[in-house]
Amino acid sequence: MLSGQLSSTTAIRIHVSDVNDNRPILNDFILLVDLFEDEVPVTQIGMIPALMYTIKEIMLNGKMT
């Protein structure tokens, strides 16, 4: 950080809405991202790791796409 610059940190909670019958499996994790003041509003700032299928579903259905 350059001298004279301000910074701040915060914790946010993300709610994931499920839109089909395969709910995502989210493990506990910490996601650290940097967001700058001049970012464009639609800028991707991070990705949340999630599994879409369990091992049981993969074995029963035979494939994962």
Short mmCIF file of C-alpha atoms in Angstrom, two decimals:
data_model
loop_
_atom_site.label_atom_id
_atom_site.label_comp_id
_atom_site.label_asym_id
_atom_site.label_seq_id
_atom_site.Cartn_x
_atom_site.Cartn_y
_atom_site.Cartn_z
CA MET A 1 0.00 0.00 0.00
CA LEU A 2 1.30 3.42 -0.90
CA SER A 3 1.71 6.08 1.75
CA GLY A 4 -1.47 8.11 2.25
CA GLN A 5 -3.85 5.45 0.88
CA LEU A 6 -6.79 4.28 2.95
CA SER A 7 -7.94 0.70 3.30
CA SER A 8 -10.69 -1.23 5.02
CA THR A 9 -11.71 -4.83 5.63
CA THR A 10 -15.12 -6.39 6.17
CA ALA A 11 -16.77 -9.77 6.47
CA ILE A 12 -19.72 -10.57 4.22
CA ARG A 13 -22.23 -13.42 4.18
CA ILE A 14 -23.20 -14.95 0.85
CA HIS A 15 -26.54 -16.75 0.47
CA VAL A 16 -26.66 -19.30 -2.35
CA SER A 17 -30.11 -19.95 -3.81
CA ASP A 18 -30.72 -23.44 -5.16
CA VAL A 19 -32.62 -23.48 -8.47
CA ASN A 20 -32.71 -27.22 -9.20
CA ASP A 21 -32.75 -30.56 -7.37
CA ASN A 22 -28.92 -30.77 -7.14
CA ARG A 23 -27.97 -28.55 -4.24
CA PRO A 24 -24.37 -27.36 -4.25
CA ILE A 25 -22.07 -28.74 -1.57
CA LEU A 26 -20.09 -25.94 0.04
CA ASN A 27 -17.26 -26.67 2.42
CA ASP A 28 -16.18 -24.15 5.02
CA PHE A 29 -13.64 -21.84 3.47
CA ILE A 30 -12.27 -18.34 3.64
CA LEU A 31 -12.24 -16.34 0.42
CA LEU A 32 -9.94 -13.35 0.35
CA VAL A 33 -10.41 -10.83 -2.47
CA ASP A 34 -9.25 -7.33 -3.22
CA LEU A 35 -11.84 -4.85 -4.44
CA PHE A 36 -10.66 -1.47 -5.59
CA GLU A 37 -12.61 1.79 -5.50
CA ASP A 38 -12.62 2.24 -9.28
CA GLU A 39 -13.83 -1.30 -10.18
CA VAL A 40 -16.59 -1.56 -12.79
CA PRO A 41 -19.85 -2.73 -11.10
CA VAL A 42 -19.97 -6.06 -13.00
CA THR A 43 -16.36 -7.03 -12.26
CA GLN A 44 -15.87 -10.60 -10.99
CA ILE A 45 -13.94 -10.38 -7.74
CA GLY A 46 -13.79 -14.04 -6.72
CA MET A 47 -15.13 -17.55 -7.18
CA ILE A 48 -16.79 -19.81 -4.63
CA PRO A 49 -15.71 -23.46 -4.84
CA ALA A 50 -18.68 -25.86 -4.83
CA LEU A 51 -19.39 -29.45 -5.75
CA MET A 52 -22.52 -29.94 -7.84
CA TYR A 53 -22.71 -33.72 -7.38
CA THR A 54 -21.93 -36.12 -4.58
CA ILE A 55 -19.87 -39.25 -5.21
CA LYS A 56 -23.08 -41.28 -4.74
CA GLU A 57 -24.84 -39.32 -7.51
CA ILE A 58 -21.87 -39.77 -9.84
CA MET A 59 -21.86 -43.54 -9.25
CA LEU A 60 -25.65 -43.84 -9.71
CA ASN A 61 -25.87 -41.66 -12.82
CA GLY A 62 -22.66 -42.85 -14.44
CA LYS A 63 -21.33 -39.49 -15.59
CA MET A 64 -20.88 -35.89 -14.56
CA THR A 65 -21.24 -33.01 -17.01
#
